[in-house]
Amino acid sequence: MTNSSNDDPIFSDMNNSIQQIEKYNQAFINLKNSISNLGKPIKNVSDNVHALDKDLNKLTDSIKKLNEQNEAAAKSGNAFKETLSTLSSTFSIWKNIIEGVRAGFLTFTNILSAGLTILTIYGPEIMEWVASLIQGKDAINDATLKLNALNKAFSSSDYSKAIQQLDELKINVDLARNGFLKKKRCIESI
């Protein structure tokens, strides 16, 4: 007469819903990780722009020093040698700036092409997954309604009285079998 939770359709629906929710949760975690990984290339571009800013500051300082040296060299007559060394350092700074910008754009274009490739290959699966998430909401709502109905049934006074009477009957039958209670009295209580 015992009814296990595996035989009850409400519990089996709840188990399926819980498993489905766990699958959705894992898929959401994977999506979150993928989205957080998308920010890494932007950080690299930001780092390259930051390096470019530092190099531009160096360039500005070099130009300022070059102007000061030109004025001093013009006064002292030794302008060519100092100008040549400053000009050389300025060109090396510009070379570093151009290499940094080029590396940033190469990284960014590689990431964009990889992203587009993934979207092209897995586009239909991604769309199915999004659709299943939307359908999952309906399943969760249905499971919630069934759970509310079950809770309402458990909380009703008729159900709790029936459980109490069944427990008392089981105890009385066991006592009657063991001879502690008269069998006639036990039958009358039914």
Short mmCIF file of N, CA and C in Angstrom, two decimals:
data_model
loop_
_atom_site.label_atom_id
_atom_site.label_comp_id
_atom_site.label_asym_id
_atom_site.label_seq_id
_atom_site.Cartn_x
_atom_site.Cartn_y
_atom_site.Cartn_z
N MET A 1 0.81 -1.20 0.00
CA MET A 1 0.00 0.00 0.00
C MET A 1 0.85 1.25 0.00
N THR A 2 2.17 1.05 0.11
CA THR A 2 3.06 2.22 0.11
C THR A 2 3.21 2.74 -1.30
N ASN A 3 3.26 4.05 -1.42
CA ASN A 3 3.39 4.69 -2.73
C ASN A 3 4.72 5.42 -2.74
N SER A 4 5.68 4.90 -3.48
CA SER A 4 7.00 5.54 -3.51
C SER A 4 6.95 6.78 -4.39
N SER A 5 7.92 7.67 -4.17
CA SER A 5 7.95 8.91 -4.93
C SER A 5 8.27 8.66 -6.40
N ASN A 6 8.84 7.51 -6.73
CA ASN A 6 9.16 7.21 -8.14
C ASN A 6 7.91 6.86 -8.93
N ASP A 7 6.83 6.32 -8.24
CA ASP A 7 5.61 5.93 -8.93
C ASP A 7 4.68 7.12 -9.15
N ASP A 8 4.84 8.17 -8.39
CA ASP A 8 3.95 9.32 -8.45
C ASP A 8 4.33 10.22 -9.63
N PRO A 9 3.38 10.52 -10.54
CA PRO A 9 3.74 11.34 -11.71
C PRO A 9 4.17 12.76 -11.34
N ILE A 10 3.70 13.27 -10.22
CA ILE A 10 4.10 14.63 -9.83
C ILE A 10 5.58 14.64 -9.50
N PHE A 11 6.04 13.62 -8.74
CA PHE A 11 7.46 13.57 -8.39
C PHE A 11 8.33 13.32 -9.60
N SER A 12 7.89 12.46 -10.51
CA SER A 12 8.72 12.20 -11.70
C SER A 12 8.82 13.45 -12.56
N ASP A 13 7.71 14.21 -12.66
CA ASP A 13 7.77 15.48 -13.40
C ASP A 13 8.73 16.44 -12.71
N MET A 14 8.71 16.45 -11.39
CA MET A 14 9.62 17.34 -10.66
C MET A 14 11.06 16.91 -10.87
N ASN A 15 11.32 15.59 -10.87
CA ASN A 15 12.70 15.11 -11.09
C ASN A 15 13.17 15.51 -12.47
N ASN A 16 12.31 15.34 -13.48
CA ASN A 16 12.69 15.75 -14.84
C ASN A 16 12.93 17.25 -14.91
N SER A 17 12.09 18.01 -14.22
CA SER A 17 12.26 19.46 -14.22
C SER A 17 13.55 19.86 -13.53
N ILE A 18 13.87 19.20 -12.45
CA ILE A 18 15.11 19.52 -11.73
C ILE A 18 16.31 19.19 -12.61
N GLN A 19 16.27 18.05 -13.29
CA GLN A 19 17.38 17.70 -14.18
C GLN A 19 17.49 18.72 -15.31
N GLN A 20 16.36 19.14 -15.83
CA GLN A 20 16.38 20.13 -16.92
C GLN A 20 16.93 21.46 -16.41
N ILE A 21 16.56 21.84 -15.18
CA ILE A 21 17.06 23.09 -14.61
C ILE A 21 18.56 22.99 -14.42
N GLU A 22 19.06 21.83 -13.98
CA GLU A 22 20.51 21.66 -13.82
C GLU A 22 21.22 21.78 -15.16
N LYS A 23 20.60 21.24 -16.22
CA LYS A 23 21.22 21.38 -17.55
C LYS A 23 21.25 22.85 -17.97
N TYR A 24 20.16 23.55 -17.71
CA TYR A 24 20.12 24.98 -18.06
C TYR A 24 21.16 25.74 -17.26
N ASN A 25 21.30 25.40 -16.00
CA ASN A 25 22.28 26.07 -15.15
C ASN A 25 23.69 25.86 -15.70
N GLN A 26 24.03 24.63 -16.09
CA GLN A 26 25.36 24.34 -16.64
C GLN A 26 25.57 25.10 -17.95
N ALA A 27 24.52 25.12 -18.80
CA ALA A 27 24.64 25.85 -20.06
C ALA A 27 24.83 27.34 -19.79
N PHE A 28 24.14 27.89 -18.79
CA PHE A 28 24.30 29.29 -18.46
C PHE A 28 25.71 29.57 -17.96
N ILE A 29 26.27 28.67 -17.15
CA ILE A 29 27.64 28.85 -16.66
C ILE A 29 28.61 28.86 -17.82
N ASN A 30 28.40 27.94 -18.80
CA ASN A 30 29.28 27.90 -19.97
C ASN A 30 29.16 29.20 -20.77
N LEU A 31 27.92 29.70 -20.92
CA LEU A 31 27.71 30.96 -21.64
C LEU A 31 28.40 32.11 -20.92
N LYS A 32 28.29 32.14 -19.59
CA LYS A 32 28.92 33.20 -18.81
C LYS A 32 30.43 33.16 -18.99
N ASN A 33 31.02 31.98 -18.97
CA ASN A 33 32.47 31.85 -19.17
C ASN A 33 32.87 32.32 -20.56
N SER A 34 32.05 31.96 -21.57
CA SER A 34 32.37 32.39 -22.94
C SER A 34 32.31 33.91 -23.05
N ILE A 35 31.31 34.51 -22.42
CA ILE A 35 31.17 35.97 -22.49
C ILE A 35 32.33 36.64 -21.76
N SER A 36 32.74 36.09 -20.60
CA SER A 36 33.86 36.70 -19.90
C SER A 36 35.16 36.56 -20.69
N ASN A 37 35.28 35.50 -21.49
CA ASN A 37 36.48 35.34 -22.32
C ASN A 37 36.50 36.33 -23.48
N LEU A 38 35.31 36.83 -23.88
CA LEU A 38 35.26 37.81 -24.96
C LEU A 38 35.92 39.13 -24.56
N GLY A 39 35.98 39.41 -23.27
CA GLY A 39 36.56 40.67 -22.81
C GLY A 39 38.08 40.70 -22.87
N LYS A 40 38.72 39.54 -22.96
CA LYS A 40 40.18 39.49 -22.96
C LYS A 40 40.80 40.21 -24.15
N PRO A 41 40.29 40.04 -25.38
CA PRO A 41 40.90 40.77 -26.50
C PRO A 41 40.74 42.29 -26.35
N ILE A 42 39.63 42.70 -25.80
CA ILE A 42 39.42 44.14 -25.61
C ILE A 42 40.42 44.66 -24.59
N LYS A 43 40.72 43.86 -23.56
CA LYS A 43 41.74 44.26 -22.58
C LYS A 43 43.08 44.38 -23.27
N ASN A 44 43.41 43.46 -24.19
CA ASN A 44 44.69 43.53 -24.90
C ASN A 44 44.76 44.81 -25.73
N VAL A 45 43.65 45.15 -26.39
CA VAL A 45 43.63 46.39 -27.18
C VAL A 45 43.80 47.58 -26.24
N SER A 46 43.14 47.52 -25.08
CA SER A 46 43.27 48.60 -24.11
C SER A 46 44.71 48.73 -23.62
N ASP A 47 45.36 47.59 -23.38
CA ASP A 47 46.77 47.62 -22.95
C ASP A 47 47.65 48.22 -24.04
N ASN A 48 47.36 47.87 -25.31
CA ASN A 48 48.14 48.43 -26.41
C ASN A 48 47.93 49.94 -26.54
N VAL A 49 46.68 50.37 -26.32
CA VAL A 49 46.40 51.81 -26.39
C VAL A 49 47.12 52.52 -25.23
N HIS A 50 47.14 51.88 -24.07
CA HIS A 50 47.84 52.45 -22.92
C HIS A 50 49.34 52.57 -23.23
N ALA A 51 49.90 51.53 -23.83
CA ALA A 51 51.33 51.58 -24.20
C ALA A 51 51.55 52.67 -25.24
N LEU A 52 50.60 52.81 -26.17
CA LEU A 52 50.69 53.86 -27.18
C LEU A 52 50.68 55.24 -26.51
N ASP A 53 49.84 55.41 -25.50
CA ASP A 53 49.78 56.67 -24.78
C ASP A 53 51.12 56.97 -24.11
N LYS A 54 51.70 55.96 -23.49
CA LYS A 54 53.02 56.16 -22.86
C LYS A 54 54.07 56.55 -23.90
N ASP A 55 54.03 55.86 -25.05
CA ASP A 55 55.01 56.16 -26.10
C ASP A 55 54.78 57.56 -26.67
N LEU A 56 53.52 57.97 -26.77
CA LEU A 56 53.26 59.34 -27.25
C LEU A 56 53.78 60.37 -26.25
N ASN A 57 53.65 60.05 -24.97
CA ASN A 57 54.20 60.97 -23.95
C ASN A 57 55.72 61.05 -24.10
N LYS A 58 56.34 59.90 -24.34
CA LYS A 58 57.79 59.90 -24.55
C LYS A 58 58.15 60.72 -25.79
N LEU A 59 57.34 60.55 -26.84
CA LEU A 59 57.58 61.30 -28.08
C LEU A 59 57.47 62.80 -27.82
N THR A 60 56.46 63.18 -27.07
CA THR A 60 56.27 64.60 -26.75
C THR A 60 57.46 65.12 -25.95
N ASP A 61 57.88 64.32 -24.98
CA ASP A 61 59.06 64.73 -24.19
C ASP A 61 60.30 64.82 -25.07
N SER A 62 60.44 63.86 -25.99
CA SER A 62 61.61 63.88 -26.89
C SER A 62 61.59 65.10 -27.79
N ILE A 63 60.42 65.45 -28.28
CA ILE A 63 60.31 66.64 -29.14
C ILE A 63 60.62 67.90 -28.34
N LYS A 64 60.13 67.92 -27.10
CA LYS A 64 60.42 69.08 -26.25
C LYS A 64 61.93 69.18 -25.99
N LYS A 65 62.53 68.03 -25.69
CA LYS A 65 63.98 68.02 -25.47
C LYS A 65 64.72 68.41 -26.75
N LEU A 66 64.22 67.94 -27.89
CA LEU A 66 64.84 68.26 -29.16
C LEU A 66 64.79 69.76 -29.40
N ASN A 67 63.68 70.38 -29.12
CA ASN A 67 63.58 71.84 -29.28
C ASN A 67 64.56 72.57 -28.36
N GLU A 68 64.61 72.10 -27.12
CA GLU A 68 65.54 72.73 -26.18
C GLU A 68 66.99 72.53 -26.62
N GLN A 69 67.29 71.30 -27.11
CA GLN A 69 68.64 71.03 -27.56
C GLN A 69 68.99 71.82 -28.82
N ASN A 70 68.00 71.98 -29.70
CA ASN A 70 68.23 72.77 -30.91
C ASN A 70 68.55 74.22 -30.56
N GLU A 71 67.83 74.76 -29.60
CA GLU A 71 68.10 76.13 -29.19
C GLU A 71 69.50 76.23 -28.56
N ALA A 72 69.81 75.26 -27.72
CA ALA A 72 71.13 75.29 -27.07
C ALA A 72 72.23 75.04 -28.09
N ALA A 73 71.99 74.08 -29.04
CA ALA A 73 73.02 73.76 -30.04
C ALA A 73 73.22 74.93 -30.99
N ALA A 74 72.16 75.63 -31.30
CA ALA A 74 72.29 76.78 -32.18
C ALA A 74 73.16 77.85 -31.52
N LYS A 75 73.04 77.96 -30.22
CA LYS A 75 73.85 78.92 -29.50
C LYS A 75 75.30 78.46 -29.40
N SER A 76 75.49 77.17 -29.23
CA SER A 76 76.86 76.68 -29.02
C SER A 76 77.51 76.23 -30.32
N GLY A 77 76.76 76.02 -31.37
CA GLY A 77 77.32 75.64 -32.66
C GLY A 77 77.51 74.14 -32.80
N ASN A 78 77.01 73.34 -31.87
CA ASN A 78 77.18 71.90 -31.91
C ASN A 78 75.82 71.23 -32.18
N ALA A 79 75.01 71.79 -33.03
CA ALA A 79 73.63 71.38 -33.22
C ALA A 79 73.48 70.05 -33.95
N PHE A 80 74.31 69.76 -34.90
CA PHE A 80 74.11 68.59 -35.76
C PHE A 80 74.23 67.27 -35.01
N LYS A 81 75.25 67.12 -34.19
CA LYS A 81 75.48 65.86 -33.49
C LYS A 81 74.34 65.54 -32.52
N GLU A 82 73.92 66.51 -31.76
CA GLU A 82 72.83 66.29 -30.79
C GLU A 82 71.50 66.07 -31.49
N THR A 83 71.25 66.76 -32.54
CA THR A 83 70.00 66.60 -33.28
C THR A 83 69.91 65.20 -33.87
N LEU A 84 71.01 64.71 -34.38
CA LEU A 84 71.02 63.39 -34.98
C LEU A 84 70.68 62.30 -33.95
N SER A 85 71.25 62.36 -32.74
CA SER A 85 70.96 61.34 -31.72
C SER A 85 69.51 61.44 -31.24
N THR A 86 68.97 62.64 -31.09
CA THR A 86 67.58 62.82 -30.67
C THR A 86 66.64 62.33 -31.76
N LEU A 87 66.97 62.64 -33.00
CA LEU A 87 66.15 62.19 -34.12
C LEU A 87 66.13 60.67 -34.20
N SER A 88 67.25 60.04 -33.95
CA SER A 88 67.35 58.58 -33.96
C SER A 88 66.46 57.98 -32.88
N SER A 89 66.49 58.55 -31.67
CA SER A 89 65.64 58.03 -30.59
C SER A 89 64.16 58.26 -30.89
N THR A 90 63.85 59.38 -31.55
CA THR A 90 62.47 59.66 -31.92
C THR A 90 61.96 58.63 -32.91
N PHE A 91 62.78 58.27 -33.91
CA PHE A 91 62.37 57.26 -34.88
C PHE A 91 62.18 55.89 -34.22
N SER A 92 63.01 55.54 -33.24
CA SER A 92 62.85 54.25 -32.57
C SER A 92 61.56 54.24 -31.74
N ILE A 93 61.21 55.37 -31.17
CA ILE A 93 59.94 55.46 -30.42
C ILE A 93 58.77 55.26 -31.37
N TRP A 94 58.79 55.94 -32.52
CA TRP A 94 57.71 55.78 -33.50
C TRP A 94 57.64 54.34 -34.01
N LYS A 95 58.79 53.71 -34.18
CA LYS A 95 58.80 52.32 -34.62
C LYS A 95 58.09 51.44 -33.59
N ASN A 96 58.37 51.65 -32.31
CA ASN A 96 57.71 50.89 -31.24
C ASN A 96 56.21 51.15 -31.21
N ILE A 97 55.82 52.40 -31.43
CA ILE A 97 54.39 52.74 -31.45
C ILE A 97 53.68 52.02 -32.58
N ILE A 98 54.25 52.05 -33.76
CA ILE A 98 53.63 51.40 -34.92
C ILE A 98 53.55 49.89 -34.73
N GLU A 99 54.58 49.28 -34.17
CA GLU A 99 54.56 47.83 -33.92
C GLU A 99 53.48 47.47 -32.90
N GLY A 100 53.32 48.28 -31.87
CA GLY A 100 52.28 48.03 -30.86
C GLY A 100 50.89 48.11 -31.44
N VAL A 101 50.63 49.14 -32.26
CA VAL A 101 49.32 49.28 -32.89
C VAL A 101 49.06 48.11 -33.84
N ARG A 102 50.06 47.73 -34.61
CA ARG A 102 49.91 46.62 -35.55
C ARG A 102 49.60 45.31 -34.81
N ALA A 103 50.30 45.06 -33.70
CA ALA A 103 50.05 43.84 -32.92
C ALA A 103 48.64 43.84 -32.35
N GLY A 104 48.18 45.00 -31.89
CA GLY A 104 46.81 45.10 -31.36
C GLY A 104 45.77 44.80 -32.42
N PHE A 105 45.95 45.33 -33.62
CA PHE A 105 44.97 45.09 -34.68
C PHE A 105 45.03 43.65 -35.17
N LEU A 106 46.20 43.05 -35.20
CA LEU A 106 46.29 41.64 -35.60
C LEU A 106 45.56 40.76 -34.61
N THR A 107 45.76 41.01 -33.33
CA THR A 107 45.07 40.22 -32.31
C THR A 107 43.57 40.41 -32.41
N PHE A 108 43.13 41.63 -32.58
CA PHE A 108 41.70 41.92 -32.66
C PHE A 108 41.08 41.26 -33.89
N THR A 109 41.75 41.33 -35.03
CA THR A 109 41.19 40.71 -36.25
C THR A 109 41.18 39.19 -36.13
N ASN A 110 42.18 38.61 -35.49
CA ASN A 110 42.18 37.16 -35.28
C ASN A 110 41.00 36.73 -34.42
N ILE A 111 40.73 37.48 -33.39
CA ILE A 111 39.63 37.16 -32.48
C ILE A 111 38.30 37.32 -33.20
N LEU A 112 38.15 38.38 -33.98
CA LEU A 112 36.91 38.57 -34.73
C LEU A 112 36.69 37.43 -35.71
N SER A 113 37.72 37.02 -36.42
CA SER A 113 37.53 35.93 -37.39
C SER A 113 37.21 34.62 -36.68
N ALA A 114 37.83 34.36 -35.53
CA ALA A 114 37.51 33.15 -34.77
C ALA A 114 36.06 33.19 -34.28
N GLY A 115 35.63 34.33 -33.81
CA GLY A 115 34.24 34.48 -33.35
C GLY A 115 33.24 34.25 -34.46
N LEU A 116 33.52 34.84 -35.62
CA LEU A 116 32.61 34.64 -36.76
C LEU A 116 32.60 33.19 -37.21
N THR A 117 33.74 32.53 -37.15
CA THR A 117 33.80 31.12 -37.52
C THR A 117 32.94 30.28 -36.57
N ILE A 118 33.06 30.54 -35.28
CA ILE A 118 32.26 29.81 -34.30
C ILE A 118 30.78 30.06 -34.52
N LEU A 119 30.41 31.31 -34.77
CA LEU A 119 29.00 31.62 -35.03
C LEU A 119 28.50 30.92 -36.29
N THR A 120 29.35 30.85 -37.31
CA THR A 120 28.95 30.20 -38.55
C THR A 120 28.75 28.69 -38.33
N ILE A 121 29.66 28.09 -37.60
CA ILE A 121 29.60 26.64 -37.40
C ILE A 121 28.48 26.26 -36.43
N TYR A 122 28.39 26.95 -35.32
CA TYR A 122 27.46 26.56 -34.27
C TYR A 122 26.22 27.45 -34.19
N GLY A 123 25.96 28.24 -35.19
CA GLY A 123 24.81 29.14 -35.18
C GLY A 123 23.49 28.44 -34.94
N PRO A 124 23.19 27.37 -35.71
CA PRO A 124 21.91 26.67 -35.49
C PRO A 124 21.80 26.08 -34.08
N GLU A 125 22.89 25.52 -33.56
CA GLU A 125 22.84 24.95 -32.22
C GLU A 125 22.61 26.04 -31.17
N ILE A 126 23.22 27.17 -31.37
CA ILE A 126 23.03 28.28 -30.43
C ILE A 126 21.57 28.73 -30.46
N MET A 127 20.99 28.81 -31.64
CA MET A 127 19.58 29.22 -31.76
C MET A 127 18.67 28.19 -31.09
N GLU A 128 18.95 26.89 -31.27
CA GLU A 128 18.16 25.84 -30.62
C GLU A 128 18.27 25.96 -29.10
N TRP A 129 19.47 26.23 -28.64
CA TRP A 129 19.68 26.34 -27.20
C TRP A 129 18.88 27.51 -26.63
N VAL A 130 18.89 28.65 -27.31
CA VAL A 130 18.13 29.81 -26.86
C VAL A 130 16.64 29.49 -26.86
N ALA A 131 16.17 28.79 -27.90
CA ALA A 131 14.76 28.41 -27.96
C ALA A 131 14.41 27.46 -26.82
N SER A 132 15.31 26.53 -26.51
CA SER A 132 15.03 25.59 -25.42
C SER A 132 15.00 26.31 -24.07
N LEU A 133 15.80 27.37 -23.92
CA LEU A 133 15.74 28.15 -22.69
C LEU A 133 14.37 28.80 -22.52
N ILE A 134 13.84 29.28 -23.62
CA ILE A 134 12.52 29.92 -23.57
C ILE A 134 11.45 28.88 -23.24
N GLN A 135 11.56 27.69 -23.83
CA GLN A 135 10.60 26.62 -23.54
C GLN A 135 10.78 26.13 -22.11
N GLY A 136 11.98 26.18 -21.60
CA GLY A 136 12.25 25.75 -20.23
C GLY A 136 11.49 26.58 -19.22
N LYS A 137 11.27 27.84 -19.53
CA LYS A 137 10.52 28.71 -18.63
C LYS A 137 9.11 28.18 -18.46
N ASP A 138 8.49 27.73 -19.57
CA ASP A 138 7.14 27.17 -19.49
C ASP A 138 7.13 25.91 -18.65
N ALA A 139 8.15 25.06 -18.79
CA ALA A 139 8.22 23.82 -18.00
C ALA A 139 8.37 24.14 -16.52
N ILE A 140 9.15 25.15 -16.21
CA ILE A 140 9.33 25.54 -14.81
C ILE A 140 8.01 26.07 -14.23
N ASN A 141 7.30 26.86 -15.00
CA ASN A 141 6.01 27.38 -14.54
C ASN A 141 5.03 26.24 -14.30
N ASP A 142 5.00 25.25 -15.19
CA ASP A 142 4.12 24.09 -15.04
C ASP A 142 4.49 23.30 -13.78
N ALA A 143 5.78 23.08 -13.56
CA ALA A 143 6.22 22.36 -12.37
C ALA A 143 5.87 23.13 -11.10
N THR A 144 5.96 24.44 -11.14
CA THR A 144 5.61 25.26 -9.99
C THR A 144 4.13 25.12 -9.65
N LEU A 145 3.27 25.12 -10.68
CA LEU A 145 1.84 24.95 -10.45
C LEU A 145 1.55 23.59 -9.82
N LYS A 146 2.21 22.53 -10.31
CA LYS A 146 1.99 21.19 -9.77
C LYS A 146 2.49 21.12 -8.33
N LEU A 147 3.60 21.73 -8.04
CA LEU A 147 4.14 21.72 -6.69
C LEU A 147 3.22 22.49 -5.74
N ASN A 148 2.68 23.59 -6.18
CA ASN A 148 1.73 24.35 -5.36
C ASN A 148 0.48 23.54 -5.06
N ALA A 149 -0.01 22.80 -6.07
CA ALA A 149 -1.18 21.95 -5.85
C ALA A 149 -0.86 20.84 -4.86
N LEU A 150 0.31 20.26 -4.95
CA LEU A 150 0.72 19.21 -4.02
C LEU A 150 0.84 19.76 -2.60
N ASN A 151 1.43 20.92 -2.45
CA ASN A 151 1.54 21.54 -1.13
C ASN A 151 0.18 21.87 -0.55
N LYS A 152 -0.74 22.30 -1.39
CA LYS A 152 -2.08 22.61 -0.93
C LYS A 152 -2.78 21.34 -0.45
N ALA A 153 -2.58 20.24 -1.19
CA ALA A 153 -3.19 18.97 -0.80
C ALA A 153 -2.62 18.49 0.53
N PHE A 154 -1.32 18.64 0.74
CA PHE A 154 -0.70 18.21 1.99
C PHE A 154 -1.17 19.06 3.17
N SER A 155 -1.44 20.31 2.93
CA SER A 155 -1.81 21.19 4.03
C SER A 155 -3.29 21.12 4.38
N SER A 156 -4.11 20.46 3.57
CA SER A 156 -5.55 20.41 3.87
C SER A 156 -5.77 19.55 5.11
N SER A 157 -6.80 19.87 5.89
CA SER A 157 -7.05 19.18 7.15
C SER A 157 -7.55 17.76 6.91
N ASP A 158 -8.29 17.51 5.84
CA ASP A 158 -8.78 16.15 5.56
C ASP A 158 -7.61 15.21 5.31
N TYR A 159 -6.66 15.64 4.60
CA TYR A 159 -5.50 14.79 4.29
C TYR A 159 -4.71 14.50 5.55
N SER A 160 -4.48 15.52 6.37
CA SER A 160 -3.70 15.32 7.59
C SER A 160 -4.47 14.43 8.57
N LYS A 161 -5.83 14.54 8.63
CA LYS A 161 -6.63 13.66 9.48
C LYS A 161 -6.52 12.22 9.00
N ALA A 162 -6.56 12.02 7.70
CA ALA A 162 -6.47 10.67 7.14
C ALA A 162 -5.13 10.05 7.49
N ILE A 163 -4.08 10.80 7.40
CA ILE A 163 -2.76 10.28 7.75
C ILE A 163 -2.70 9.93 9.23
N GLN A 164 -3.26 10.78 10.08
CA GLN A 164 -3.26 10.52 11.52
C GLN A 164 -4.07 9.26 11.84
N GLN A 165 -5.24 9.12 11.22
CA GLN A 165 -6.06 7.93 11.47
C GLN A 165 -5.36 6.67 10.97
N LEU A 166 -4.70 6.76 9.83
CA LEU A 166 -3.98 5.60 9.30
C LEU A 166 -2.84 5.20 10.24
N ASP A 167 -2.14 6.15 10.78
CA ASP A 167 -1.06 5.85 11.72
C ASP A 167 -1.61 5.21 12.99
N GLU A 168 -2.73 5.75 13.51
CA GLU A 168 -3.34 5.16 14.71
C GLU A 168 -3.80 3.73 14.44
N LEU A 169 -4.37 3.47 13.27
CA LEU A 169 -4.84 2.14 12.91
C LEU A 169 -3.67 1.16 12.84
N LYS A 170 -2.57 1.58 12.24
CA LYS A 170 -1.39 0.71 12.16
C LYS A 170 -0.89 0.35 13.56
N ILE A 171 -0.84 1.32 14.45
CA ILE A 171 -0.37 1.08 15.82
C ILE A 171 -1.32 0.10 16.53
N ASN A 172 -2.62 0.33 16.40
CA ASN A 172 -3.60 -0.55 17.05
C ASN A 172 -3.54 -1.97 16.51
N VAL A 173 -3.37 -2.13 15.21
CA VAL A 173 -3.27 -3.47 14.63
C VAL A 173 -2.03 -4.18 15.16
N ASP A 174 -0.93 -3.47 15.23
CA ASP A 174 0.29 -4.08 15.78
C ASP A 174 0.11 -4.47 17.24
N LEU A 175 -0.54 -3.63 18.03
CA LEU A 175 -0.79 -3.95 19.43
C LEU A 175 -1.73 -5.14 19.55
N ALA A 176 -2.72 -5.22 18.68
CA ALA A 176 -3.67 -6.35 18.73
C ALA A 176 -2.96 -7.64 18.35
N ARG A 177 -2.07 -7.62 17.40
CA ARG A 177 -1.33 -8.81 17.01
C ARG A 177 -0.45 -9.32 18.15
N ASN A 178 0.10 -8.39 18.90
CA ASN A 178 0.98 -8.78 20.00
C ASN A 178 0.20 -9.11 21.27
N GLY A 179 -1.10 -8.97 21.27
CA GLY A 179 -1.92 -9.33 22.41
C GLY A 179 -2.07 -8.23 23.43
N PHE A 180 -1.60 -7.04 23.17
CA PHE A 180 -1.72 -5.96 24.14
C PHE A 180 -3.06 -5.22 24.04
N LEU A 181 -3.76 -5.44 22.98
CA LEU A 181 -5.03 -4.76 22.75
C LEU A 181 -6.01 -5.81 22.25
N LYS A 182 -7.26 -5.68 22.67
CA LYS A 182 -8.26 -6.66 22.25
C LYS A 182 -8.59 -6.43 20.78
N LYS A 183 -8.67 -7.54 20.07
CA LYS A 183 -8.90 -7.47 18.61
C LYS A 183 -10.27 -6.88 18.31
N LYS A 184 -11.24 -7.16 19.13
CA LYS A 184 -12.59 -6.62 18.92
C LYS A 184 -12.57 -5.11 19.00
N ARG A 185 -11.86 -4.54 19.97
CA ARG A 185 -11.77 -3.09 20.14
C ARG A 185 -11.05 -2.46 18.94
N CYS A 186 -10.06 -3.15 18.43
CA CYS A 186 -9.31 -2.66 17.28
C CYS A 186 -10.20 -2.61 16.04
N ILE A 187 -11.04 -3.64 15.85
CA ILE A 187 -11.95 -3.68 14.68
C ILE A 187 -13.02 -2.60 14.81
N GLU A 188 -13.48 -2.35 16.04
CA GLU A 188 -14.51 -1.32 16.25
C GLU A 188 -13.96 0.08 15.96
N SER A 189 -12.69 0.29 16.18
CA SER A 189 -12.13 1.62 15.94
C SER A 189 -12.03 1.94 14.45
N ILE A 190 -12.09 0.90 13.64
CA ILE A 190 -12.04 1.11 12.18
C ILE A 190 -13.38 1.65 11.76
#
